[in-house]
Short mmCIF file of C-alpha atoms in Angstrom, two decimals:
data_model
loop_
_atom_site.label_atom_id
_atom_site.label_comp_id
_atom_site.label_asym_id
_atom_site.label_seq_id
_atom_site.Cartn_x
_atom_site.Cartn_y
_atom_site.Cartn_z
CA UNK A 1 27.17 36.82 99.81
CA UNK A 2 26.84 40.29 98.38
CA UNK A 3 29.11 43.08 99.53
CA UNK A 4 28.64 46.76 98.95
CA UNK A 5 32.03 48.40 99.09
CA UNK A 6 33.24 51.94 98.63
CA UNK A 7 36.87 51.89 97.48
CA UNK A 8 39.39 54.67 98.01
CA UNK A 9 43.12 54.74 98.38
CA UNK A 10 44.16 54.82 102.05
CA UNK A 11 47.11 53.97 104.23
CA UNK A 12 47.99 50.37 104.99
CA UNK A 13 46.86 50.87 108.59
CA UNK A 14 43.30 51.73 107.56
CA UNK A 15 40.80 49.41 109.27
CA UNK A 16 38.29 49.48 106.37
CA UNK A 17 40.96 48.55 103.83
CA UNK A 18 42.09 45.66 106.04
CA UNK A 19 38.51 44.38 106.33
CA UNK A 20 38.02 44.61 102.57
CA UNK A 21 41.29 42.79 101.96
CA UNK A 22 40.30 40.03 104.40
CA UNK A 23 36.84 39.68 102.81
CA UNK A 24 38.33 39.39 99.34
CA UNK A 25 40.96 36.90 100.51
CA UNK A 26 38.28 34.81 102.19
CA UNK A 27 35.50 34.95 99.59
CA UNK A 28 36.94 35.41 96.11
CA UNK A 29 37.43 32.33 93.98
CA UNK A 30 41.01 33.26 93.15
CA UNK A 31 43.66 32.35 95.72
CA UNK A 32 45.71 35.36 94.74
CA UNK A 33 44.48 38.64 96.21
CA UNK A 34 46.27 40.66 93.56
CA UNK A 35 44.54 38.88 90.67
CA UNK A 36 41.21 39.21 92.46
CA UNK A 37 41.72 42.94 92.85
CA UNK A 38 42.72 43.30 89.19
CA UNK A 39 39.55 41.49 88.10
CA UNK A 40 37.51 43.67 90.45
CA UNK A 41 38.97 46.91 89.11
CA UNK A 42 38.37 45.74 85.52
CA UNK A 43 34.76 44.87 86.36
CA UNK A 44 34.36 48.32 87.89
CA UNK A 45 35.84 49.77 84.67
CA UNK A 46 38.72 51.37 86.56
CA UNK A 47 41.81 50.15 84.67
CA UNK A 48 43.82 53.25 85.63
CA UNK A 49 43.86 51.97 89.24
CA UNK A 50 45.72 48.78 88.32
CA UNK A 51 49.25 50.25 88.20
CA UNK A 52 48.81 51.50 91.76
CA UNK A 53 47.91 48.04 93.00
CA UNK A 54 51.44 46.71 92.59
CA UNK A 55 53.30 49.93 93.39
CA UNK A 56 51.54 52.12 95.95
CA UNK A 57 49.68 49.26 97.66
CA UNK A 58 52.33 46.53 97.40
CA UNK A 59 52.82 46.54 101.18
CA UNK A 60 49.19 45.46 101.66
CA UNK A 61 49.78 42.03 100.12
CA UNK A 62 50.80 39.02 102.16
CA UNK A 63 52.51 37.63 99.06
CA UNK A 64 53.71 40.29 96.62
CA UNK A 65 52.42 39.86 93.07
CA UNK A 66 54.71 37.98 90.73
CA UNK A 67 56.16 39.68 87.65
CA UNK A 68 53.85 37.46 85.55
CA UNK A 69 50.78 38.74 87.38
CA UNK A 70 51.90 42.37 87.19
CA UNK A 71 52.65 42.15 83.46
CA UNK A 72 49.31 40.47 82.78
CA UNK A 73 47.48 43.10 84.85
CA UNK A 74 49.15 45.96 83.00
CA UNK A 75 48.33 44.26 79.70
CA UNK A 76 44.68 43.87 80.74
CA UNK A 77 44.49 47.51 81.87
CA UNK A 78 45.96 48.79 78.61
CA UNK A 79 43.59 46.56 76.63
CA UNK A 80 40.61 48.02 78.52
CA UNK A 81 41.84 51.53 77.69
CA UNK A 82 42.30 50.70 73.99
CA UNK A 83 46.10 50.91 74.16
CA UNK A 84 46.66 47.69 72.24
CA UNK A 85 50.39 48.07 71.49
CA UNK A 86 51.13 48.57 75.18
CA UNK A 87 48.79 45.71 76.06
CA UNK A 88 50.59 43.33 73.69
CA UNK A 89 53.94 44.42 75.10
CA UNK A 90 52.95 43.55 78.68
CA UNK A 91 51.12 40.34 77.76
CA UNK A 92 54.10 39.08 75.76
CA UNK A 93 56.31 40.04 78.68
CA UNK A 94 54.09 37.92 80.95
CA UNK A 95 54.38 35.03 78.51
CA UNK A 96 58.16 35.45 78.58
CA UNK A 97 58.17 35.20 82.38
CA UNK A 98 56.36 31.88 82.10
CA UNK A 99 59.40 30.29 80.49
CA UNK A 100 59.70 27.36 78.12
CA UNK A 101 57.51 24.97 80.15
CA UNK A 102 54.73 27.55 80.34
CA UNK A 103 51.84 25.22 79.43
CA UNK A 104 52.02 23.76 82.94
CA UNK A 105 51.78 27.17 84.64
CA UNK A 106 48.30 28.09 85.89
CA UNK A 107 48.65 31.62 84.49
CA UNK A 108 49.21 30.49 80.90
CA UNK A 109 45.52 30.19 80.04
CA UNK A 110 44.78 33.68 81.34
CA UNK A 111 47.62 35.20 79.31
CA UNK A 112 46.54 33.28 76.19
CA UNK A 113 42.94 34.46 76.61
CA UNK A 114 44.10 38.04 77.01
CA UNK A 115 46.43 37.91 74.01
CA UNK A 116 43.66 36.40 71.89
CA UNK A 117 41.25 39.15 72.92
CA UNK A 118 43.72 41.91 72.05
CA UNK A 119 44.45 40.37 68.65
CA UNK A 120 40.68 40.25 67.98
CA UNK A 121 40.45 43.95 68.84
CA UNK A 122 43.19 44.90 66.37
CA UNK A 123 41.89 42.63 63.62
CA UNK A 124 44.69 40.06 63.63
CA UNK A 125 42.36 37.08 63.59
CA UNK A 126 44.87 34.33 62.79
CA UNK A 127 46.96 35.26 65.84
CA UNK A 128 43.80 35.63 67.93
CA UNK A 129 42.55 32.20 66.94
CA UNK A 130 45.88 30.59 67.78
CA UNK A 131 45.94 32.01 71.33
CA UNK A 132 42.22 31.46 71.98
CA UNK A 133 42.44 27.83 70.85
CA UNK A 134 45.48 27.27 73.07
CA UNK A 135 43.50 28.68 76.01
CA UNK A 136 40.60 26.31 75.27
CA UNK A 137 42.98 23.34 74.99
CA UNK A 138 44.42 24.12 78.42
CA UNK A 139 40.94 24.32 79.96
CA UNK A 140 39.90 21.07 78.29
CA UNK A 141 42.74 19.19 79.99
CA UNK A 142 41.18 19.81 83.40
CA UNK A 143 37.45 19.94 82.57
CA UNK A 144 34.94 17.57 80.98
CA UNK A 145 34.03 18.43 77.38
CA UNK A 146 30.56 19.70 78.33
CA UNK A 147 31.63 21.81 81.32
CA UNK A 148 29.98 25.27 81.45
CA UNK A 149 33.35 26.97 82.01
CA UNK A 150 34.23 26.14 78.40
CA UNK A 151 31.37 28.29 77.07
CA UNK A 152 33.18 31.62 77.38
CA UNK A 153 36.40 30.52 75.65
CA UNK A 154 34.40 28.92 72.85
CA UNK A 155 32.37 32.12 72.60
CA UNK A 156 35.62 34.09 72.32
CA UNK A 157 36.62 31.92 69.36
CA UNK A 158 33.15 32.46 67.91
CA UNK A 159 33.75 36.23 67.84
CA UNK A 160 36.33 35.59 65.13
CA UNK A 161 33.55 34.54 62.77
CA UNK A 162 31.03 37.24 63.61
#
C-alpha cells in the first residue's frame, strides 16, 4: 500500500492523527510505533521533530518508548543534523541501557549500526569498523549468509575503504 500523509502536530484527540497512528501500527514492519515514527521522520529529513515524539506526543503511544529507544532516536537525530558529539553521547547512553548481556537485545544491532555510521562521519574508522562488524555479526546469526538484508551492513563496512 502507498499512503499520502500530511503530518502536523495536533492534540491526542485528533481523528486524523489517530488514523495515521493506527495505519502505522498496522502496516509498518516494526512492531514499535515509536521506532517506526523515528524512521519516518528521518526519511522525511525532519530530525528536529524527533525530540517531540517522546515528550509532547508521549500520551499517543500505547506503550511508551523505552529509554533505549529514546536515546537511540536522539542519537540518530543529532547524527542527521551533523551534531556528532551529541549523537555519540546518546548512542553510548542507549548502549549503556542495554546492559552487560546486550548482544541478545534486539536493539543492539541498530545501536551498533548507528555508532558505526557516526564514527565513519567523524573519520574514526577503526571504531566504525568495530561497531559495523558487530552489527553484521548479529544479523548473520539470524539470517542465511546470502540474505539480501546483509547487503546494507556490508555496504556500510565498504564505505570505510572508499
